[in-house]
Amino acid sequence: MSLKFCWRTTSLLATATALLISTTAPKAHADIPDENYRPILEHLLGTVMPPKLDELNGATSNLADGLKDFCSDPDADGLLEVQGDFHSAMDIWQEIQPWRMGPLVANGRDQHIEYWPDKHGTATRQFRKLMFNKPAAFTDPKQLSDASAALQGFPALEEVLFDDKHSDQLIAADEDGVFLCQYGSAIATNLVRLTGEVRDEWPAFADAMRNAGPDSMDYATAKFAATDLYRALHEGLLIISSQKLGRPIGTDAKDASASRGESETSKRSLRNISHNLIGLFAIYDGKWGDVGQEGKGLSALIDSSLLDRSFRLNWQTVQDQLDTLPPSITELLDQPDGYQKLVDLAGQIDLLTSLVENDVGGNTNLGGGFNALDGD
Amino acid sequence: MRHQRREFLKLMGVGGAFTLLPLDIARAATTLSIEDRAVYISASAGDHDDYYVSAFNASGKILFERPLPGRGHDIGLRPNHVDVAAVERRPGLYGLILDRHTGDVRAKLHCPENRRFYGHAVYSNDGRLLYITENDFDHARGVVSVWDAVDGYRRIAEFNSFGTGPHELHLMPGGEQLVIANGGLHTHPDQDGRTPLNLSSMEPNLSIIDRKTGKLIHQAALKHDWHQLSIRHLDVASNGTIAAGFQYQGALTDQVPLVGIWQPGQDIRPMEAPDTVQHRMVQYCGSVRFDASGTVFGISCPRGGLITFWDAKTNNFLTHIAAPDGCGLAATNRTGEFVGTSGLGTGWRMDAIRRKRIELPDSSLKSLHWDNHLRRIEA
């Protein structure tokens, strides 16, 4: 997509949305009965998420099994296969990652699964030390689970599997390679445990949300419980813009650095965002791949089909734009107009954020209250 | 909401501010408990940029509402006197001294041109002096102004707050020192007066000054890694323990404490809730309030719709109670009990020990958006 076209599309969509907001504003803040929020909670938390958590756990199990096989007889093809398993697990994790709530954040799980952003370079520092000492404890999944979060999740495994030097060592099966393989296996097994815990704890959390009411000290109303879903949608976009794109973009083209992006060692920082958007859109739409049903997410509360269509169109435009880009920021920045494309993408994500705030937040009455939006 | 309020006022047969109404006649005939006689007072808002200071009783019945020229924030209570001070939130220009029973205006405070009020005020224990946090915006410096309540609220002095962006302030036990939460955020009225201009270099702190000389007595800051934790609100227990709530200016995913306990002379001790609660605090604390015993304090988190409760003896998280858009928080006379208010119009009585929440029954409360802070007056 040419830059000019991209800007024009964004501009047109923004204008169309502004018009829609102005024409539908009176309906936007009509009271919605609390009971209307309950089917959405039921659908998203009870129907949509559980199979996705199964999928994540299955993908990490597959990764762990693959690593075990690879380590028994390492070679280049085997490494490629395991890298493929890593990508599959990472794809579904990136879809689930923005649903930052309940069991996903309990006990720091989201950080243990993926410690990122690592602002102080903790992982690199600790990894270097690890390779120097090669402590046996790090090859034991149980002991690894007590280690620093920076050394026990996807980024650490990415370092093992995708760093060129480590790849060579893995295949050579020298002393470092053997340790890396055992350590990588321990990480994968630890991920199976972590994702299994999330899956197992989810139903009780979903019940607490679905049973929102005056007697619940956790969720006073169904609307209030649904606010957590809206917040996940909103914050998910903010995190993409400010961290996943904002950090590599830096202050200008000279300051840009792909290495500040997520998963750049496995060259999938933009692929991550694409999968984030799939998980986020499920909150709005109610359908996530083969799971769920269209129109049963937050969109069920939008009583303007025009607004709904506009939102979907805008979202699809960003997804389409992402599909035209390479999977990593490194590759994008290698293109002559790569930096501008990256900036444009951030602009499009920001547009989605504003649509979520105005259209979704306003029409679902989930956009925050007097103090939440403008406190001091 | 405005419509509801008008209907309510019509029912009462009054408009604008009105006198403190007697409690229900049947209840008045019996001996009222201390809590039944309590009056709660707070800044509030209608639906159309209309702002008030409003009072309600223990059941949530609105007693008066006094229109304000702009959005208020906290209310300062003059001990043993009818005066209460409502200072405009940052960047504020006005302060009104109101009669706590009627809402009538008793005096007006005007902020100097080169200063802006920051929403919080506190009286000396003898009720003679009123202290207000202000922004000396041209010098990115916080100040505490001193106003003589017995001399027509004349501005008589100004002290350094020893930080940027001072916000809430309280008297320390004994009444001779003031503790100030310097939020660390520099703002300037030329740039809307609210947008932070120094996120990368902010240095929040807690400072204690002598209220008569302005001399710095104690100061503490968080470690540099947490310099974007704006220390905004605080409360002081009778034993001098200070509880503080932070507002994080960094990334949503950063893992930072949002609550701290400070014993002057020591470091600020950061406190964290379990991950699932910490996450729902959304990097933002609103009000801080100790209970009547000084052993429990509550911290509201309006962005997450939670009130969190903390054990001041063990410095541990105690529990949390859902409170959509809840922010205002006042302690009742019972251990572990608080009344909270919401920007959505709701009010609750909350028991932090037994983890219970009961909505205040009178529907008149719902006619307003209740602002950041709530004060309780024992009648």
CSV table of N, CA and C in Angstrom, one decimal, chain B residues 175-320:
chain,number,residue,atom,x,y,z
B,175,GLY,N,0.3,19.0,65.6
B,175,GLY,CA,-0.2,20.2,64.9
B,175,GLY,C,0.9,21.3,64.5
B,176,GLU,N,2.1,21.0,64.7
B,176,GLU,CA,3.1,22.0,64.4
B,176,GLU,C,3.9,21.8,63.1
B,177,GLN,N,3.6,20.7,62.5
B,177,GLN,CA,4.3,20.4,61.2
B,177,GLN,C,3.3,20.0,60.2
B,178,LEU,N,3.7,20.3,58.9
B,178,LEU,CA,2.9,19.9,57.8
B,178,LEU,C,3.6,18.9,57.0
B,179,VAL,N,2.9,17.8,56.5
B,179,VAL,CA,3.5,16.9,55.6
B,179,VAL,C,2.9,17.2,54.2
B,180,ILE,N,3.7,17.2,53.2
B,180,ILE,CA,3.3,17.6,51.9
B,180,ILE,C,3.7,16.5,50.9
B,181,ALA,N,2.7,16.1,50.1
B,181,ALA,CA,3.0,15.2,49.0
B,181,ALA,C,3.4,16.1,47.7
B,182,ASN,N,4.7,16.1,47.4
B,182,ASN,CA,5.2,16.8,46.2
B,182,ASN,C,5.1,15.8,45.1
B,183,GLY,N,4.1,16.0,44.2
B,183,GLY,CA,3.9,15.0,43.2
B,183,GLY,C,5.0,14.9,42.1
B,184,GLY,N,5.8,16.0,42.0
B,184,GLY,CA,7.0,15.9,41.1
B,184,GLY,C,6.6,16.4,39.7
B,185,LEU,N,5.4,16.7,39.4
B,185,LEU,CA,5.0,17.0,38.1
B,185,LEU,C,5.0,18.5,37.9
B,186,HIS,N,5.8,19.0,36.9
B,186,HIS,CA,5.8,20.4,36.6
B,186,HIS,C,4.7,20.7,35.5
B,187,THR,N,3.9,21.6,35.8
B,187,THR,CA,2.9,22.0,34.8
B,187,THR,C,2.9,23.6,34.7
B,188,HIS,N,2.3,24.0,33.6
B,188,HIS,CA,2.3,25.5,33.4
B,188,HIS,C,1.0,25.9,32.8
B,189,PRO,N,0.4,27.0,33.4
B,189,PRO,CA,-0.9,27.4,32.8
B,189,PRO,C,-0.9,27.7,31.3
B,190,ASP,N,0.2,28.1,30.8
B,190,ASP,CA,0.3,28.4,29.4
B,190,ASP,C,0.1,27.1,28.6
B,191,GLN,N,0.4,26.0,29.2
B,191,GLN,CA,0.1,24.7,28.5
B,191,GLN,C,-0.9,23.9,29.2
B,192,ASP,N,-2.0,24.5,29.5
B,192,ASP,CA,-3.3,24.0,30.1
B,192,ASP,C,-3.2,23.7,31.6
B,193,GLY,N,-2.0,23.9,32.1
B,193,GLY,CA,-1.9,23.7,33.6
B,193,GLY,C,-2.0,22.3,34.1
B,194,ARG,N,-2.2,21.4,33.3
B,194,ARG,CA,-2.3,20.0,33.8
B,194,ARG,C,-1.4,19.0,33.1
B,195,THR,N,-1.0,19.3,31.9
B,195,THR,CA,-0.1,18.4,31.1
B,195,THR,C,1.3,18.4,31.8
B,196,PRO,N,1.8,17.2,32.1
B,196,PRO,CA,3.2,17.2,32.7
B,196,PRO,C,4.2,17.6,31.7
B,197,LEU,N,5.2,18.4,32.2
B,197,LEU,CA,6.2,18.9,31.3
B,197,LEU,C,7.6,18.3,31.6
B,198,ASN,N,7.6,17.4,32.6
B,198,ASN,CA,8.9,17.0,33.0
B,198,ASN,C,8.9,15.5,33.4
B,199,LEU,N,8.2,14.7,32.6
B,199,LEU,CA,8.1,13.3,32.9
B,199,LEU,C,9.5,12.6,33.1
B,200,SER,N,10.4,13.0,32.3
B,200,SER,CA,11.7,12.3,32.3
B,200,SER,C,12.6,12.7,33.5
B,201,SER,N,12.2,13.8,34.1
B,201,SER,CA,13.1,14.4,35.2
B,201,SER,C,12.3,14.6,36.5
B,202,MET,N,11.1,14.1,36.6
B,202,MET,CA,10.3,14.4,37.8
B,202,MET,C,11.0,13.7,39.0
B,203,GLU,N,10.8,14.4,40.1
B,203,GLU,CA,11.4,14.0,41.4
B,203,GLU,C,10.4,14.2,42.5
B,204,PRO,N,9.4,13.3,42.6
B,204,PRO,CA,8.5,13.4,43.7
B,204,PRO,C,9.1,13.2,45.1
B,205,ASN,N,8.5,13.7,46.1
B,205,ASN,CA,8.9,13.4,47.4
B,205,ASN,C,7.8,13.7,48.5
B,206,LEU,N,8.1,13.2,49.7
B,206,LEU,CA,7.3,13.6,50.8
B,206,LEU,C,8.1,14.5,51.7
B,207,SER,N,7.6,15.7,52.0
B,207,SER,CA,8.3,16.6,52.8
B,207,SER,C,7.5,17.0,54.1
B,208,ILE,N,8.2,17.2,55.2
B,208,ILE,CA,7.6,17.7,56.4
B,208,ILE,C,8.3,19.0,56.7
B,209,ILE,N,7.4,20.1,56.9
B,209,ILE,CA,8.0,21.4,57.2
B,209,ILE,C,7.3,21.9,58.5
B,210,ASP,N,8.1,22.8,59.1
B,210,ASP,CA,7.5,23.5,60.3
B,210,ASP,C,6.5,24.5,59.8
B,211,ARG,N,5.3,24.4,60.3
B,211,ARG,CA,4.2,25.2,59.8
B,211,ARG,C,4.3,26.7,60.1
B,212,LYS,N,5.2,27.0,61.1
B,212,LYS,CA,5.3,28.4,61.5
B,212,LYS,C,6.5,29.0,60.8
B,213,THR,N,7.6,28.3,60.5
B,213,THR,CA,8.8,28.9,59.9
B,213,THR,C,9.0,28.4,58.5
B,214,GLY,N,8.3,27.3,58.1
B,214,GLY,CA,8.5,26.8,56.8
B,214,GLY,C,9.8,26.0,56.6
B,215,LYS,N,10.5,25.8,57.7
B,215,LYS,CA,11.8,25.0,57.7
B,215,LYS,C,11.5,23.6,57.4
B,216,LEU,N,12.4,23.0,56.5
B,216,LEU,CA,12.3,21.6,56.2
B,216,LEU,C,12.8,20.7,57.3
B,217,ILE,N,12.0,19.8,57.7
B,217,ILE,CA,12.3,18.9,58.9
B,217,ILE,C,12.7,17.5,58.4
B,218,HIS,N,11.9,16.9,57.6
B,218,HIS,CA,12.2,15.6,57.0
B,218,HIS,C,11.8,15.6,55.5
B,219,GLN,N,12.5,14.8,54.8
B,219,GLN,CA,12.1,14.6,53.4
B,219,GLN,C,12.5,13.2,53.0
B,220,ALA,N,11.7,12.6,52.2
B,220,ALA,CA,12.0,11.2,51.7
B,220,ALA,C,11.5,11.1,50.2
B,221,ALA,N,12.2,10.4,49.4
B,221,ALA,CA,11.8,10.1,48.1
B,221,ALA,C,12.0,8.6,47.8
B,222,LEU,N,11.3,8.1,46.7
B,222,LEU,CA,11.4,6.7,46.4
B,222,LEU,C,12.8,6.6,45.6
B,223,LYS,N,13.2,5.3,45.4
B,223,LYS,CA,14.4,5.1,44.6
B,223,LYS,C,14.3,5.7,43.2
B,224,HIS,N,15.4,6.0,42.6
B,224,HIS,CA,15.3,6.7,41.3
B,224,HIS,C,14.6,5.9,40.2
B,225,ASP,N,14.6,4.6,40.2
B,225,ASP,CA,13.9,3.8,39.3
B,225,ASP,C,12.4,4.1,39.3
B,226,TRP,N,11.9,4.6,40.4
B,226,TRP,CA,10.5,4.9,40.5
B,226,TRP,C,10.2,6.4,40.5
B,227,HIS,N,11.1,7.1,39.9
B,227,HIS,CA,10.9,8.6,40.0
B,227,HIS,C,9.6,9.0,39.2
B,228,GLN,N,9.0,8.1,38.4
B,228,GLN,CA,7.8,8.5,37.8
B,228,GLN,C,6.5,8.2,38.6
B,229,LEU,N,6.8,7.8,39.8
B,229,LEU,CA,5.6,7.5,40.7
B,229,LEU,C,5.3,8.9,41.4
B,230,SER,N,4.3,9.5,40.9
B,230,SER,CA,3.9,10.8,41.4
B,230,SER,C,3.2,10.6,42.8
B,231,ILE,N,3.8,11.1,43.8
B,231,ILE,CA,3.2,10.9,45.2
B,231,ILE,C,2.2,12.0,45.4
B,232,ARG,N,0.9,11.7,45.4
B,232,ARG,CA,-0.1,12.7,45.3
B,232,ARG,C,-0.9,12.9,46.5
B,233,HIS,N,-1.3,11.7,47.1
B,233,HIS,CA,-2.2,11.8,48.2
B,233,HIS,C,-1.7,11.1,49.4
B,234,LEU,N,-2.1,11.5,50.6
B,234,LEU,CA,-1.6,10.9,51.8
B,234,LEU,C,-2.6,11.2,52.9
B,235,ASP,N,-2.4,10.4,54.0
B,235,ASP,CA,-3.1,10.6,55.2
B,235,ASP,C,-2.2,10.3,56.4
B,236,VAL,N,-2.5,10.8,57.5
B,236,VAL,CA,-1.6,10.7,58.7
B,236,VAL,C,-2.3,10.1,59.8
B,237,ALA,N,-1.8,9.0,60.4
B,237,ALA,CA,-2.4,8.4,61.6
B,237,ALA,C,-2.0,9.1,62.8
B,238,SER,N,-2.7,8.9,63.9
B,238,SER,CA,-2.4,9.6,65.1
B,238,SER,C,-1.0,9.3,65.7
B,239,ASN,N,-0.4,8.2,65.3
B,239,ASN,CA,0.9,7.9,65.8
B,239,ASN,C,2.0,8.5,64.8
B,240,GLY,N,1.6,9.2,63.8
B,240,GLY,CA,2.5,9.9,62.9
B,240,GLY,C,2.9,9.1,61.7
B,241,THR,N,2.3,7.9,61.6
B,241,THR,CA,2.5,7.1,60.3
B,241,THR,C,1.8,7.7,59.2
B,242,ILE,N,2.5,7.8,58.1
B,242,ILE,CA,2.0,8.5,56.9
B,242,ILE,C,1.8,7.4,55.8
B,243,ALA,N,0.5,7.3,55.3
B,243,ALA,CA,0.2,6.4,54.2
B,243,ALA,C,0.1,7.3,52.9
B,244,ALA,N,0.7,6.8,51.8
B,244,ALA,CA,0.7,7.6,50.6
B,244,ALA,C,0.2,6.8,49.4
B,245,GLY,N,-0.5,7.4,48.5
B,245,GLY,CA,-0.9,6.8,47.3
B,245,GLY,C,-0.2,7.4,46.1
B,246,PHE,N,0.2,6.6,45.1
B,246,PHE,CA,1.0,7.1,44.0
B,246,PHE,C,0.2,7.0,42.7
B,247,GLN,N,0.6,7.8,41.7
B,247,GLN,CA,0.0,7.7,40.4
B,247,GLN,C,1.2,7.6,39.4
B,248,TYR,N,1.3,6.5,38.7
B,248,TYR,CA,2.5,6.2,37.9
B,248,TYR,C,2.3,6.9,36.5
B,249,GLN,N,3.4,7.5,36.2
B,249,GLN,CA,3.4,8.3,34.9
B,249,GLN,C,4.1,7.5,33.8
B,250,GLY,N,4.5,6.3,34.1
B,250,GLY,CA,5.2,5.4,33.1
B,250,GLY,C,4.3,4.5,32.4
B,251,ALA,N,4.9,3.4,31.9
B,251,ALA,CA,4.1,2.4,31.1
B,251,ALA,C,3.1,1.6,31.9
B,252,LEU,N,2.0,1.2,31.3
B,252,LEU,CA,1.0,0.4,31.9
B,252,LEU,C,1.5,-0.9,32.4
B,253,THR,N,2.5,-1.4,31.7
B,253,THR,CA,2.9,-2.8,32.1
B,253,THR,C,4.1,-2.8,33.1
B,254,ASP,N,4.6,-1.6,33.4
B,254,ASP,CA,5.7,-1.5,34.4
B,254,ASP,C,5.2,-2.0,35.7
B,255,GLN,N,6.0,-2.8,36.4
B,255,GLN,CA,5.6,-3.3,37.7
B,255,GLN,C,6.2,-2.4,38.8
B,256,VAL,N,5.3,-1.6,39.3
B,256,VAL,CA,5.7,-0.6,40.3
B,256,VAL,C,4.8,-0.6,41.5
B,257,PRO,N,5.3,-0.3,42.7
B,257,PRO,CA,4.3,-0.2,43.8
B,257,PRO,C,3.5,1.1,43.7
B,258,LEU,N,2.3,1.1,44.2
B,258,LEU,CA,1.4,2.2,44.1
B,258,LEU,C,1.0,2.8,45.5
B,259,VAL,N,1.6,2.2,46.5
B,259,VAL,CA,1.3,2.6,47.9
B,259,VAL,C,2.5,2.6,48.7
B,260,GLY,N,2.6,3.5,49.6
B,260,GLY,CA,3.8,3.6,50.5
B,260,GLY,C,3.5,4.0,51.9
B,261,ILE,N,4.3,3.5,52.8
B,261,ILE,CA,4.1,3.9,54.2
B,261,ILE,C,5.4,4.6,54.6
B,262,TRP,N,5.2,5.7,55.3
B,262,TRP,CA,6.4,6.5,55.7
B,262,TRP,C,6.4,6.8,57.2
B,263,GLN,N,7.5,6.4,57.9
B,263,GLN,CA,7.7,6.9,59.2
B,263,GLN,C,8.8,7.9,59.1
B,264,PRO,N,8.5,9.2,59.3
B,264,PRO,CA,9.5,10.3,59.1
B,264,PRO,C,10.8,10.0,59.7
B,265,GLY,N,11.9,10.2,59.0
B,265,GLY,CA,13.2,9.9,59.4
B,265,GLY,C,13.7,8.6,58.8
B,266,GLN,N,12.7,7.8,58.3
B,266,GLN,CA,13.1,6.5,57.6
B,266,GLN,C,12.8,6.7,56.1
B,267,ASP,N,13.1,5.6,55.4
B,267,ASP,CA,12.7,5.5,54.0
B,267,ASP,C,11.2,5.3,53.8
B,268,ILE,N,10.7,5.7,52.7
B,268,ILE,CA,9.3,5.3,52.3
B,268,ILE,C,9.3,3.8,52.0
B,269,ARG,N,8.4,3.1,52.7
B,269,ARG,CA,8.3,1.7,52.5
B,269,ARG,C,7.3,1.4,51.4
B,270,PRO,N,7.6,0.9,50.2
B,270,PRO,CA,6.6,0.6,49.2
B,270,PRO,C,5.8,-0.7,49.6
B,271,MET,N,4.6,-0.7,49.2
B,271,MET,CA,3.7,-1.8,49.4
B,271,MET,C,3.0,-2.2,48.2
B,272,GLU,N,2.8,-3.5,48.0
B,272,GLU,CA,2.1,-4.0,46.8
B,272,GLU,C,1.0,-4.9,47.1
B,273,ALA,N,0.0,-4.9,46.4
B,273,ALA,CA,-1.1,-5.8,46.5
B,273,ALA,C,-0.8,-7.1,45.7
B,274,PRO,N,-1.6,-8.2,46.0
B,274,PRO,CA,-1.4,-9.4,45.1
B,274,PRO,C,-1.6,-9.0,43.6
B,275,ASP,N,-0.9,-9.7,42.7
B,275,ASP,CA,-0.9,-9.3,41.3
B,275,ASP,C,-2.2,-9.0,40.7
B,276,THR,N,-3.2,-9.8,41.0
B,276,THR,CA,-4.5,-9.6,40.4
B,276,THR,C,-5.1,-8.3,40.8
B,277,VAL,N,-4.9,-7.9,42.1
B,277,VAL,CA,-5.4,-6.6,42.5
B,277,VAL,C,-4.5,-5.5,42.1
B,278,GLN,N,-3.2,-5.7,42.2
B,278,GLN,CA,-2.3,-4.6,41.7
B,278,GLN,C,-2.5,-4.2,40.3
B,279,HIS,N,-2.8,-5.3,39.5
B,279,HIS,CA,-3.1,-5.0,38.1
B,279,HIS,C,-4.4,-4.2,37.9
B,280,ARG,N,-5.3,-4.5,38.7
B,280,ARG,CA,-6.6,-3.7,38.6
B,280,ARG,C,-6.5,-2.3,39.2
B,281,MET,N,-5.5,-2.0,39.9
B,281,MET,CA,-5.3,-0.6,40.4
B,281,MET,C,-4.9,0.3,39.2
B,282,VAL,N,-4.5,-0.2,38.1
B,282,VAL,CA,-4.2,0.5,36.8
B,282,VAL,C,-3.3,1.7,37.1
B,283,GLN,N,-2.3,1.5,37.9
B,283,GLN,CA,-1.2,2.4,38.1
B,283,GLN,C,-1.7,3.8,38.7
B,284,TYR,N,-2.8,3.8,39.4
B,284,TYR,CA,-3.4,5.0,39.8
B,284,TYR,C,-4.1,4.9,41.1
B,285,CYS,N,-3.7,5.7,42.1
B,285,CYS,CA,-4.4,5.8,43.3
B,285,CYS,C,-5.1,7.2,43.5
B,286,GLY,N,-6.3,7.2,44.1
B,286,GLY,CA,-7.0,8.5,44.3
B,286,GLY,C,-6.9,9.0,45.7
B,287,SER,N,-7.8,8.6,46.6
B,287,SER,CA,-7.7,9.1,47.9
B,287,SER,C,-7.0,8.1,48.9
B,288,VAL,N,-6.5,8.7,50.0
B,288,VAL,CA,-5.9,7.9,51.0
B,288,VAL,C,-6.6,8.2,52.3
B,289,ARG,N,-7.0,7.3,53.1
B,289,ARG,CA,-7.7,7.6,54.4
B,289,ARG,C,-7.4,6.5,55.4
B,290,PHE,N,-6.9,6.9,56.6
B,290,PHE,CA,-6.9,6.0,57.7
B,290,PHE,C,-8.2,5.8,58.4
B,291,ASP,N,-8.5,4.7,59.0
B,291,ASP,CA,-9.7,4.5,59.7
B,291,ASP,C,-9.6,5.1,61.1
B,292,ALA,N,-10.7,5.0,61.8
B,292,ALA,CA,-10.7,5.7,63.1
B,292,ALA,C,-9.7,5.2,64.1
B,293,SER,N,-9.2,3.9,63.9
B,293,SER,CA,-8.2,3.4,64.9
B,293,SER,C,-6.8,3.7,64.4
B,294,GLY,N,-6.6,4.1,63.2
B,294,GLY,CA,-5.3,4.3,62.7
B,294,GLY,C,-4.6,3.0,62.3
B,295,THR,N,-5.3,1.9,62.3
B,295,THR,CA,-4.6,0.6,62.1
B,295,THR,C,-4.9,0.1,60.6
B,296,VAL,N,-5.9,0.7,60.0
B,296,VAL,CA,-6.2,0.3,58.6
B,296,VAL,C,-6.3,1.5,57.8
B,297,PHE,N,-5.8,1.5,56.6
B,297,PHE,CA,-6.1,2.6,55.7
B,297,PHE,C,-6.6,2.1,54.4
B,298,GLY,N,-7.4,3.0,53.8
B,298,GLY,CA,-8.0,2.6,52.5
B,298,GLY,C,-7.4,3.5,51.4
B,299,ILE,N,-7.2,3.0,50.3
B,299,ILE,CA,-6.7,3.8,49.1
B,299,ILE,C,-7.6,3.5,47.9
B,300,SER,N,-8.2,4.5,47.4
B,300,SER,CA,-9.2,4.3,46.3
B,300,SER,C,-8.4,4.3,45.0
B,301,CYS,N,-8.9,3.5,44.0
B,301,CYS,CA,-8.3,3.3,42.7
B,301,CYS,C,-9.4,3.5,41.7
B,302,PRO,N,-9.8,4.7,41.4
B,302,PRO,CA,-11.0,4.9,40.5
B,302,PRO,C,-10.8,4.3,39.1
B,303,ARG,N,-9.6,4.3,38.6
B,303,ARG,CA,-9.5,3.7,37.2
B,303,ARG,C,-9.7,2.2,37.2
B,304,GLY,N,-9.4,1.6,38.3
B,304,GLY,CA,-9.7,0.1,38.4
B,304,GLY,C,-11.0,-0.1,39.1
B,305,GLY,N,-11.7,0.9,39.6
B,305,GLY,CA,-12.9,0.7,40.3
B,305,GLY,C,-12.8,-0.1,41.6
B,306,LEU,N,-11.7,0.1,42.3
B,306,LEU,CA,-11.5,-0.7,43.5
B,306,LEU,C,-11.2,0.3,44.7
B,307,ILE,N,-11.6,-0.1,45.9
B,307,ILE,CA,-11.0,0.5,47.1
B,307,ILE,C,-10.1,-0.6,47.7
B,308,THR,N,-8.8,-0.3,47.9
B,308,THR,CA,-7.9,-1.3,48.5
B,308,THR,C,-7.7,-0.9,49.9
B,309,PHE,N,-7.5,-1.9,50.8
B,309,PHE,CA,-7.4,-1.7,52.2
B,309,PHE,C,-6.1,-2.3,52.7
B,310,TRP,N,-5.4,-1.7,53.6
B,310,TRP,CA,-4.1,-2.0,54.0
B,310,TRP,C,-3.9,-2.0,55.5
B,311,ASP,N,-3.1,-3.0,56.0
B,311,ASP,CA,-2.9,-3.1,57.5
B,311,ASP,C,-1.7,-2.2,57.8
B,312,ALA,N,-1.9,-1.2,58.6
B,312,ALA,CA,-0.9,-0.3,58.9
B,312,ALA,C,0.1,-0.8,60.0
B,313,LYS,N,-0.4,-1.9,60.7
B,313,LYS,CA,0.5,-2.4,61.7
B,313,LYS,C,1.5,-3.4,61.1
B,314,THR,N,1.0,-4.2,60.1
B,314,THR,CA,1.9,-5.2,59.5
B,314,THR,C,2.5,-4.7,58.2
B,315,ASN,N,2.0,-3.6,57.7
B,315,ASN,CA,2.4,-3.1,56.4
B,315,ASN,C,2.0,-4.1,55.3
B,316,ASN,N,0.9,-4.7,55.4
B,316,ASN,CA,0.5,-5.7,54.4
B,316,ASN,C,-0.9,-5.3,53.8
B,317,PHE,N,-1.1,-5.8,52.6
B,317,PHE,CA,-2.4,-5.6,51.9
B,317,PHE,C,-3.4,-6.4,52.7
B,318,LEU,N,-4.6,-5.8,52.9
B,318,LEU,CA,-5.6,-6.5,53.7
B,318,LEU,C,-6.7,-7.1,52.7
B,319,THR,N,-7.3,-6.2,52.0
B,319,THR,CA,-8.4,-6.7,51.1
B,319,THR,C,-8.7,-5.6,50.1
B,320,HIS,N,-9.6,-5.9,49.2
B,320,HIS,CA,-10.1,-4.9,48.3
B,320,HIS,C,-11.6,-5.1,48.1
